[in-house]
Coordinates of C-alpha atoms and ligand atoms in Angstrom, one line a residue:
X1 CA 144.4 135.5 83.4
X2 CA 147.2 137.7 84.2
X3 CA 149.6 137.1 87.2
X4 CA 148.1 139.7 88.9
X5 CA 144.7 138.3 88.7
X6 CA 146.1 135.0 90.0
X7 CA 147.5 136.6 92.7
X8 CA 144.3 138.3 93.7
X9 CA 142.5 134.9 93.2
X10 CA 145.0 133.1 95.5
X11 CA 144.7 135.5 98.0
X12 CA 141.0 135.3 97.9
X13 CA 141.1 131.5 98.3
X14 CA 143.3 131.7 101.3
X15 CA 141.1 134.3 102.8
X16 CA 137.9 132.6 102.4
X17 CA 139.4 129.0 103.4
X18 CA 140.8 130.6 106.7
X19 CA 138.0 132.8 107.5
X20 CA 134.7 130.6 106.6
X21 CA 133.5 129.6 109.9
X22 CA 133.3 125.7 110.2
X23 CA 130.1 125.7 108.3
X24 CA 127.4 123.8 109.3
X25 CA 127.7 121.2 106.4
X26 CA 131.5 121.0 107.0
X27 CA 131.4 119.3 110.5
X28 CA 129.7 116.4 108.9
X29 CA 132.7 115.8 106.7
X30 CA 135.0 115.5 109.6
X31 CA 133.7 112.8 111.7
X32 CA 136.2 110.0 112.8
X33 CA 135.9 107.1 112.5
X34 CA 134.4 107.9 109.1
X35 CA 130.7 106.8 108.9
X36 CA 129.3 104.3 106.4
X37 CA 126.9 106.8 105.1
X38 CA 126.4 110.4 105.6
X39 CA 123.6 112.4 103.6
X40 CA 123.5 116.1 103.7
X41 CA 119.6 116.5 103.2
X42 CA 119.6 120.1 102.7
X43 CA 116.8 120.8 105.2
X44 CA 116.7 123.2 108.0
X45 CA 119.5 122.8 110.5
X46 CA 118.5 122.0 114.0
X47 CA 119.0 124.9 116.6
X48 CA 120.1 123.5 120.1
X49 CA 120.0 125.8 123.1
X50 CA 119.9 125.0 127.0
X51 CA 116.0 124.7 126.1
X52 CA 116.4 121.5 124.0
X53 CA 115.0 118.5 125.4
X54 CA 116.9 115.1 125.4
X55 CA 113.9 112.7 125.2
X56 CA 114.9 109.1 125.7
X57 CA 113.0 105.6 125.5
X58 CA 113.3 104.2 128.9
X59 CA 115.9 101.6 127.4
X60 CA 118.4 104.3 126.9
X61 CA 118.0 106.3 130.2
X62 CA 121.6 105.9 131.1
X63 CA 122.6 106.9 127.9
X64 CA 120.4 110.2 128.0
X65 CA 122.3 111.0 131.3
X66 CA 125.4 110.3 129.6
X67 CA 124.8 112.3 126.6
X68 CA 123.6 115.3 129.0
X69 CA 126.9 115.1 130.8
X70 CA 129.0 115.1 127.8
X71 CA 126.9 118.1 126.1
X72 CA 127.3 120.3 129.2
X73 CA 130.8 119.5 129.6
X74 CA 131.6 120.5 125.7
X75 CA 129.2 123.3 125.2
X76 CA 128.1 124.5 128.6
X77 CA 124.4 123.7 127.7
X78 CA 122.8 121.6 130.3
X79 CA 119.9 120.2 128.5
X80 CA 116.9 118.8 130.4
X81 CA 116.2 115.0 130.2
X82 CA 112.9 113.6 129.9
X83 CA 111.6 109.8 129.2
X84 CA 109.6 109.5 126.0
X85 CA 105.9 109.4 126.5
X86 CA 106.4 111.6 129.7
X87 CA 105.2 115.3 129.3
X88 CA 104.6 116.9 126.1
X89 CA 106.8 117.8 123.2
X90 CA 107.3 121.7 123.8
X91 CA 108.2 124.5 121.5
X92 CA 112.1 123.8 121.6
X93 CA 114.0 121.2 119.7
X94 CA 114.5 117.8 120.8
X95 CA 117.3 115.1 120.8
X96 CA 115.5 111.9 120.9
X97 CA 117.2 108.6 121.5
X98 CA 114.8 105.9 120.0
X99 CA 115.0 102.2 120.3
X100 CA 114.2 100.7 116.9
X101 CA 114.9 97.2 115.8
X102 CA 113.2 97.6 112.5
X103 CA 114.8 100.4 110.6
X104 CA 118.2 99.4 112.6
X105 CA 118.6 96.0 111.3
X106 CA 122.0 95.2 112.8
X107 CA 124.0 95.0 115.9
X108 CA 125.9 98.4 117.0
X109 CA 124.2 100.2 114.2
X110 CA 122.6 103.6 114.5
X111 CA 120.8 106.0 112.5
X112 CA 121.3 109.6 113.1
X113 CA 118.9 112.3 111.4
X114 CA 118.8 116.1 112.0
X115 CA 116.4 118.5 110.5
X116 CA 114.1 121.3 111.6
X117 CA 113.3 120.7 115.3
X118 CA 114.5 117.1 115.8
X119 CA 117.9 115.1 116.3
X120 CA 117.0 111.7 116.3
X121 CA 119.3 108.6 117.1
X122 CA 117.9 105.3 116.5
X123 CA 119.5 102.0 117.6
X124 CA 118.6 98.6 118.7
X125 CA 121.3 98.2 121.4
X126 CA 123.2 100.2 123.8
X127 CA 126.2 100.2 121.7
X128 CA 124.5 101.6 118.7
X129 CA 123.1 104.5 120.7
X130 CA 126.6 105.3 122.3
X131 CA 127.9 105.5 118.8
X132 CA 125.2 107.7 117.6
X133 CA 126.0 109.9 120.7
X134 CA 129.6 110.1 119.9
X135 CA 128.7 111.2 116.3
X136 CA 126.5 113.9 117.7
X137 CA 129.1 115.2 119.8
X138 CA 131.4 115.8 116.7
X139 CA 128.5 117.7 115.0
X140 CA 128.3 120.1 118.1
X141 CA 130.8 122.9 118.5
X142 CA 133.8 122.1 120.8
X143 CA 133.3 125.4 122.7
X144 CA 131.2 127.0 125.4
X145 CA 128.3 128.4 123.6
X146 CA 124.5 129.2 124.4
X147 CA 123.4 128.2 121.1
X148 CA 124.4 125.8 118.3
X149 CA 123.2 124.6 115.0
X150 CA 123.4 121.0 113.8
X151 CA 123.5 120.5 110.0
X152 CA 120.7 118.8 108.3
X153 CA 122.1 115.2 107.9
X154 CA 121.0 111.6 107.6
X155 CA 123.8 109.2 108.8
X156 CA 123.6 105.6 108.7
X157 CA 126.5 103.8 110.2
X158 CA 127.8 100.4 111.8
X159 CA 131.2 98.9 112.2
X160 CA 133.3 96.9 109.7
X161 CA 134.5 94.5 112.6
X162 CA 132.7 93.2 115.6
X163 CA 135.9 93.2 117.9
X164 CA 137.4 96.8 118.4
X165 CA 139.5 96.7 121.4
X166 CA 142.3 98.5 123.3
X167 CA 144.4 96.7 125.8
X168 CA 146.2 98.3 128.8
X169 CA 148.9 96.8 130.9
X170 CA 148.2 98.1 134.6
X171 CA 151.1 95.9 136.2
X172 CA 154.4 97.4 134.7
X173 CA 152.9 100.6 135.7
X174 CA 149.6 101.1 137.4
X175 CA 147.2 104.0 136.9
X176 CA 144.5 105.5 139.1
X177 CA 140.8 104.5 138.7
X178 CA 140.0 108.1 137.4
X179 CA 142.5 107.4 134.6
X180 CA 140.9 104.1 133.7
X181 CA 137.7 105.6 133.3
X182 CA 139.3 108.4 131.3
X183 CA 141.0 105.6 129.1
X184 CA 137.2 104.1 128.7
X185 CA 135.9 107.4 127.7
X186 CA 138.6 107.6 125.0
X187 CA 137.6 104.2 123.8
X188 CA 134.0 105.1 123.7
X189 CA 134.5 108.3 121.8
X190 CA 136.5 106.1 119.2
X191 CA 133.5 103.6 119.2
X192 CA 135.9 100.9 120.5
X193 CA 133.7 98.2 122.4
X194 CA 136.2 96.4 124.3
X195 CA 138.6 97.2 127.0
X196 CA 141.4 94.3 127.6
X197 CA 142.6 94.8 131.1
X198 CA 146.0 93.0 131.6
X199 CA 145.8 92.5 135.5
X200 CA 148.7 90.3 136.4
X201 CA 152.2 89.7 135.4
X202 CA 155.6 89.2 136.5
X203 CA 155.9 92.7 138.1
X204 CA 152.7 92.6 140.1
X205 CA 148.9 91.4 141.0
X206 CA 146.7 94.5 140.7
X207 CA 143.3 93.0 141.4
X208 CA 142.1 92.3 144.8
X209 CA 141.6 88.6 145.5
X210 CA 139.9 87.2 148.7
X211 CA 140.7 83.6 148.6
X212 CA 144.6 84.0 148.6
X213 CA 145.4 87.3 150.2
X214 CA 149.2 87.1 149.8
X215 CA 148.8 87.8 146.2
X216 CA 148.0 91.3 147.2
X217 CA 150.1 91.8 150.6
X218 CA 153.0 90.3 148.8
X219 CA 152.3 89.9 145.0
X220 CA 151.1 93.5 144.4
X221 CA 154.4 95.0 145.5
X222 CA 157.9 95.2 144.2
X223 CA 160.8 96.7 145.8
X224 CA 162.3 98.5 143.1
X225 CA 161.7 99.3 139.4
X226 CA 164.3 99.6 136.6
X227 CA 165.2 102.8 135.4
X228 CA 166.1 103.3 131.8
X229 CA 166.0 100.8 129.1
X230 CA 165.9 97.0 129.8
X231 CA 169.1 96.4 127.6
X232 CA 171.1 99.6 129.3
X233 CA 174.2 98.1 130.8
X234 CA 174.7 98.6 133.6
X235 CA 171.2 98.1 134.7
X236 CA 170.0 100.9 137.1
X237 CA 167.1 100.6 139.7
X238 CA 165.3 103.2 141.6
X239 CA 165.4 101.4 145.0
X240 CA 161.6 102.4 145.8
X241 CA 158.8 100.2 146.5
X242 CA 156.0 100.2 143.9
X243 CA 152.5 98.8 143.6
X244 CA 149.1 98.4 144.5
X245 CA 145.7 96.9 143.2
X246 CA 142.5 97.6 142.4
X247 CA 139.7 96.6 145.0
X248 CA 136.7 94.7 144.0
X249 CA 134.6 97.7 144.7
X250 CA 136.7 99.8 142.2
X251 CA 136.5 97.1 139.7
X252 CA 132.8 96.8 139.9
X253 CA 132.7 100.7 139.5
X254 CA 134.8 100.7 136.5
X255 CA 132.8 97.8 134.9
X256 CA 129.4 99.5 135.3
X257 CA 131.1 103.0 134.0
X258 CA 132.1 100.9 130.8
X259 CA 128.9 99.2 130.4
X260 CA 126.9 102.6 130.2
X261 CA 129.6 103.4 127.4
X262 CA 129.0 100.0 125.6
X263 CA 132.3 98.7 126.6
X264 CA 132.9 95.1 127.5
X265 CA 135.8 94.6 129.9
X266 CA 137.8 91.7 129.4
X267 CA 140.1 90.7 132.3
X268 CA 143.4 88.8 131.8
X269 CA 145.2 86.7 134.4
X270 CA 148.4 85.5 132.6
X271 CA 149.3 81.9 133.2
X272 CA 151.4 79.7 133.3
X273 CA 154.3 81.9 132.6
X274 CA 154.3 85.6 133.4
X275 CA 153.7 84.3 137.2
X276 CA 156.5 85.7 139.1
X277 CA 154.3 87.8 141.4
X278 CA 152.3 84.7 142.2
X279 CA 155.2 82.6 143.2
X280 CA 156.5 85.6 145.1
X281 CA 153.3 85.4 147.1
X282 CA 153.1 81.4 147.0
X283 CA 156.6 79.9 146.6
X284 CA 154.6 76.5 146.9
X285 CA 153.2 76.9 143.3
X286 CA 156.7 77.5 141.9
X287 CA 159.2 74.8 140.8
X288 CA 161.4 75.4 143.9
X289 CA 159.0 75.9 146.7
X290 CA 161.9 76.5 149.2
X291 CA 163.1 79.7 147.0
X292 CA 162.1 83.0 148.3
X293 CA 161.2 84.8 144.9
X294 CA 160.8 88.6 144.7
X295 CA 158.2 90.4 142.6
X296 CA 160.0 91.1 139.4
X297 CA 161.8 94.5 139.1
X298 CA 162.9 94.3 135.5
X299 CA 161.3 93.7 132.3
X300 CA 161.5 90.9 129.9
X301 CA 161.8 87.8 132.0
X302 CA 161.3 85.2 129.3
X303 CA 164.1 82.5 129.7
X304 CA 165.8 85.0 132.0
X305 CA 164.1 84.6 135.5
X306 CA 162.0 81.8 136.6
X307 CA 158.5 82.8 136.3
X308 CA 156.4 79.7 135.7
X309 CA 153.8 77.7 137.8
X310 CA 154.6 74.0 138.7
X311 CA 152.0 71.4 138.0
X312 CA 151.2 70.2 141.3
X313 CA 147.7 69.8 143.1
X314 CA 148.0 73.0 145.1
X315 CA 148.7 75.1 142.0
X316 CA 145.6 73.7 140.2
X317 CA 143.4 74.2 143.2
X318 CA 144.6 77.7 143.4
X319 CA 143.9 78.4 139.6
X320 CA 140.5 76.9 140.0
X321 CA 139.7 79.1 142.9
X322 CA 141.1 82.3 141.8
X323 CA 139.7 82.1 138.0
X324 CA 136.3 81.4 139.5
X325 CA 136.7 84.3 141.9
X326 CA 137.7 86.6 139.2
X327 CA 135.1 85.1 136.6
X328 CA 132.4 85.9 139.3
X329 CA 133.5 89.7 139.3
X330 CA 133.2 90.2 135.5
X331 CA 130.1 89.9 133.6
X332 CA 132.0 89.8 130.1
X333 CA 131.4 86.3 128.4
X334 CA 135.2 86.4 127.5
X335 CA 138.1 85.7 130.0
X336 CA 141.7 86.1 128.9
X337 CA 144.0 83.5 130.3
X338 CA 147.4 84.8 128.9
X339 CA 149.5 81.7 127.8
X340 CA 152.2 83.9 126.1
X341 CA 155.9 83.6 126.6
X342 CA 156.2 80.7 128.5
X343 CA 159.7 79.5 129.0
X344 CA 160.0 75.7 129.2
X345 CA 163.5 75.7 130.7
X346 CA 162.2 75.9 134.4
X347 CA 160.2 72.7 133.8
X348 CA 163.0 71.0 132.0
X349 CA 165.2 71.5 135.0
X350 CA 162.5 70.3 137.4
X351 CA 162.1 66.8 138.5
X352 CA 158.7 67.2 139.8
X353 CA 157.3 68.8 136.5
X354 CA 159.1 66.0 134.4
X355 CA 157.5 63.2 136.6
X356 CA 154.1 65.1 136.0
X357 CA 154.7 65.3 132.4
X358 CA 155.4 61.5 132.3
X359 CA 152.6 60.3 134.6
X360 CA 149.9 62.4 132.4
X361 CA 151.5 61.0 129.2
X362 CA 152.2 64.5 127.9
X363 CA 154.6 65.0 125.0
X364 CA 156.9 67.5 126.6
X365 CA 157.2 70.8 128.0
X366 CA 154.9 72.3 125.4
X367 CA 152.5 69.9 126.4
X368 CA 152.6 70.9 129.8
X369 CA 151.8 74.4 128.9
X370 CA 148.8 73.3 126.8
X371 CA 147.8 71.1 130.0
X372 CA 147.8 74.3 132.0
X373 CA 145.6 76.1 129.3
X374 CA 143.2 73.3 129.3
X375 CA 142.7 73.0 132.9
X376 CA 141.9 76.6 133.1
X377 CA 139.8 76.8 130.1
X378 CA 137.9 74.2 132.0
X379 CA 137.6 76.3 135.2
X380 CA 136.3 79.2 132.9
X381 CA 133.8 76.8 131.1
X382 CA 132.4 76.0 134.6
X383 CA 131.3 79.8 134.7
X384 CA 130.2 79.9 131.1
X385 CA 133.1 82.0 129.8
X386 CA 134.9 81.6 126.6
X387 CA 138.4 81.5 126.7
X388 CA 140.8 84.1 124.9
X389 CA 144.5 83.3 124.6
X390 CA 147.7 84.6 123.2
X391 CA 148.4 82.6 120.0
X392 CA 151.0 80.3 122.0
X393 CA 147.8 78.2 123.1
X394 CA 147.5 77.0 119.5
X395 CA 150.4 74.7 120.5
X396 CA 147.6 72.3 122.2
X397 CA 144.5 71.0 120.5
X398 CA 141.9 73.3 122.4
X399 CA 138.3 73.3 121.7
X400 CA 137.7 75.7 118.7
X401 CA 135.6 77.8 121.0
X402 CA 138.9 79.4 122.3
X403 CA 139.6 82.7 120.7
X404 CA 143.0 83.3 119.7
X405 CA 144.8 86.7 120.3
X406 CA 147.6 87.0 117.6
X407 CA 150.6 89.3 118.7
X408 CA 153.0 87.8 115.9
X409 CA 151.4 88.3 112.3
X410 CA 149.4 86.9 109.7
X411 CA 150.8 83.2 109.5
X412 CA 149.4 82.3 113.0
X413 CA 146.2 83.9 112.2
X414 CA 145.8 82.0 109.1
X415 CA 146.9 78.8 111.0
X416 CA 144.2 79.5 113.8
X417 CA 141.6 80.3 111.3
X418 CA 142.2 77.3 109.3
X419 CA 141.6 75.5 112.6
X420 CA 138.3 77.1 112.9
X421 CA 139.4 79.4 115.9
X422 CA 138.3 82.9 116.0
X423 CA 141.2 85.3 116.0
X424 CA 141.7 88.8 117.2
X425 CA 144.6 90.5 115.3
X426 CA 147.0 92.2 117.5
X427 CA 150.4 92.1 115.6
X428 CA 153.3 93.8 117.3
X429 CA 153.9 95.3 113.8
X430 CA 152.0 97.8 113.7
X431 CA 149.4 97.4 116.6
X432 CA 152.0 97.6 119.6
X433 CA 151.6 101.2 120.7
X434 CA 154.4 100.8 123.2
X435 CA 156.8 100.8 120.1
X436 CA 158.4 104.0 118.9
X437 CA 156.4 106.2 116.6
X438 CA 159.5 108.1 115.4
X439 CA 163.0 107.5 114.8
X440 CA 164.0 110.7 116.6
X441 CA 166.8 109.8 119.0
X442 CA 165.4 112.3 121.6
X443 CA 161.8 110.8 121.5
X444 CA 160.6 109.5 124.8
X445 CA 161.9 106.1 125.9
X446 CA 159.9 103.3 124.4
X447 CA 160.1 99.5 123.2
X448 CA 162.3 99.1 120.3
X449 CA 160.2 98.9 116.9
X450 CA 159.0 101.7 114.8
X451 CA 155.1 101.9 114.4
X452 CA 154.2 105.3 112.8
X453 CA 150.9 106.3 112.4
X454 CA 150.6 105.7 108.7
X455 CA 151.5 102.2 109.3
X456 CA 148.5 101.9 111.6
X457 CA 146.1 103.5 109.5
X458 CA 147.1 101.4 106.4
X459 CA 147.0 98.0 108.4
X460 CA 144.6 95.5 107.0
X461 CA 143.3 93.1 109.7
X462 CA 142.1 90.3 107.4
X463 CA 145.5 88.4 106.2
X464 CA 145.7 88.5 102.1
X465 CA 145.3 84.7 102.4
X466 CA 142.0 84.7 103.9
X467 CA 140.6 87.6 102.1
X468 CA 137.4 86.4 100.1
X469 CA 137.5 82.9 101.4
X470 CA 135.2 81.2 103.7
X471 CA 137.6 81.7 106.4
X472 CA 137.5 85.3 106.4
X473 CA 134.8 85.3 109.1
X474 CA 137.1 84.0 111.5
X475 CA 138.9 87.3 111.9
X476 CA 136.7 89.0 114.6
X477 CA 138.7 92.3 114.5
X478 CA 141.8 93.7 116.1
X479 CA 143.3 95.6 119.1
X480 CA 146.0 98.0 120.1
X481 CA 148.3 96.8 122.8
X482 CA 149.7 99.1 125.3
X483 CA 152.4 97.5 127.4
X484 CA 153.5 100.0 130.0
X485 CA 157.2 99.2 130.9
X486 CA 158.2 102.7 129.6
X487 CA 155.0 104.5 130.6
X488 CA 155.0 105.6 134.0
X489 CA 152.0 107.9 134.1
X490 CA 148.8 108.7 132.3
X491 CA 150.5 111.5 130.4
X492 CA 153.0 109.0 128.8
X493 CA 150.2 106.5 127.9
X494 CA 148.1 109.3 126.3
X495 CA 151.4 110.3 124.3
X496 CA 151.8 106.7 123.1
X497 CA 148.3 106.1 122.1
X498 CA 147.4 109.4 120.4
X499 CA 147.1 109.6 117.7
X500 CA 147.6 106.0 116.8
X501 CA 144.4 104.7 118.4
X502 CA 142.4 107.3 116.4
X503 CA 143.8 105.5 113.2
X504 CA 143.0 102.3 114.4
X505 CA 139.5 103.1 115.1
X506 CA 138.9 103.9 111.5
X507 CA 140.6 100.7 110.5
X508 CA 138.1 98.7 112.6
X509 CA 135.1 100.8 111.8
X510 CA 135.2 102.3 108.4
X511 CA 134.3 100.2 105.3
X512 CA 137.9 99.3 103.7
X513 CA 136.9 101.1 100.3
X514 CA 136.3 104.5 102.2
X515 CA 139.6 104.8 104.0
X516 CA 141.9 107.5 102.7
X517 CA 145.0 108.4 104.5
X518 CA 145.0 111.9 103.2
X519 CA 141.7 112.6 104.2
X520 CA 142.0 111.1 107.7
X521 CA 145.0 113.3 108.4
X522 CA 142.8 116.3 107.5
X523 CA 140.0 115.3 109.8
X524 CA 142.5 114.6 112.4
X525 CA 143.9 117.9 112.4
X526 CA 140.6 119.8 112.0
X527 CA 138.5 117.9 114.3
X528 CA 140.3 115.5 116.5
X529 CA 143.5 117.3 117.5
X530 CA 141.2 120.0 119.1
X531 CA 139.5 117.5 120.8
X532 CA 142.8 116.1 122.3
X533 CA 143.4 119.5 123.5
X534 CA 139.9 119.7 125.0
X535 CA 140.8 116.6 126.9
X536 CA 144.1 117.9 128.0
X537 CA 145.7 115.0 126.7
X538 CA 149.5 115.0 125.6
X539 CA 149.6 113.5 122.2
X540 CA 152.5 112.7 119.6
X541 CA 152.6 115.7 117.4
X542 CA 155.2 114.8 114.9
X543 CA 153.2 112.2 112.9
X544 CA 153.5 113.9 109.5
X545 CA 157.2 113.7 109.5
X546 CA 157.6 110.2 110.8
X547 CA 156.2 107.8 108.2
X548 CA 157.0 104.1 107.3
X549 CA 159.2 105.0 104.5
X550 CA 161.6 106.8 107.2
Ligands
TNX1 C1 155.6 91.1 125.0 S1 153.4 89.7 123.3 C2 154.6 90.6 126.0 C3 154.6 91.6 127.1 C4 155.5 92.7 127.0 C5 155.7 93.1 125.5 C6 156.6 94.1 125.4 C7 152.9 89.2 124.9 C8 151.6 88.8 124.9 N1 153.7 89.7 126.0 O1 154.7 91.0 128.2 O2 155.0 93.8 127.8 O3 156.2 91.9 124.5 O4 156.3 94.7 123.8

């Protein structure tokens, strides 16, 4: 071939790659998280128009309405919904939502087939159906249209890990219910199944409590908030009252919303440290009952300001009542009791705590921390809840039903699994999405630490020491944590989580041998960034420039 021929060929290639409309078959190659199996069956594509019926088994009536809403929002086509067995199947195409526990032989699995006049999604549970729906949305055009063509495919798909979570701290900054729902929508799109709602901390109580009303009238409000970074000297404050809390009705509404989307909400009430807002409301639960504590106005209280509960009968009565009250509100079988970063210095300095340690034959202040956790685990057991705690709960000798959430790294996870605790991996590196995703000095303020996109994508939740051993099964999955000290509004949260949560979704869903970072980036750019734009979300754009080796 002469150089001239090569030139013409190159022009042709560029031309065809830019101008071929996303063909029917290519959309099936763009799905995120990447499915277990996609077969292009070479049959007739399914033509979807406003006359296409959604035909759902009664078990999936809520998901049929959910799918109808999503399709009309995405394409403008409002499809009629029918329950299966009702009416007759007309001349038009169908999207069938079918309950099938024979062909679908595992939890959260779905089988999606499209050919001729039928798109069929089969699932055995709500989650499987929700995930089939998310995949279907990715096969439909992301634009207003009166007709669309779905390629003929047979997709069989299920998750690699049972626990696929995202966390959100609503204490350091609080977000409206409308954003909490949006966040749940983002989770559902990415086939996450758990929302970990961090509801209390030093800087505020964010859930309505009837039995101890000062938690809301006092504990939900702080007088001021730090401006700038927590190590800036001198510290500056905005001198503006900040706060609020979610009412029980709002919480119930969010729970219902999440349930339709297959998402379990795990509440967290963080004790016995991280309790400054509690002792501001009720100083009698602190080591210095005569002190007037403020709700914290700065970040990072550990060993800097007293934020621990004192071990006295009134405190334990309080914990029992409040944990019971919150447990009654949430249907989740799990409840997170915190347990992290509990400084021992305030108990060391407190005669009452020392006396308690002696009288209860506890070894030391760590023994006291464990005592708190064990008491609360008992209150939660009364309500049939399985306890989750940050890995510091391992200091004690908890019953192995307690699930350990590991924010440190593989060492703690191996220790927990060796003791036969189930473990959820959420190591600061790389799953804290509050850390920087670039080293650009002009990047928006964040927690120090560098977690670029490729590090998230390449993260392997099962520690090397557990791989191919009998202990591997104790690793339930992983979670991205979103602490909001430096996220004052929803747009900033979106900037910090996108595209990192998209990468994490594939870590958790896709079989390890199907992961491929280059292909992930291709799909991200072709199919998911248009969706971020469709959602009107701000996302971090410089992810190709900022990589782990920078
Ligand atoms: C540690 S890790 C915390 C949070 C902070 C976060 C900031 C853990 C369980 N607790 O209270 O917000 O660091 O990255």
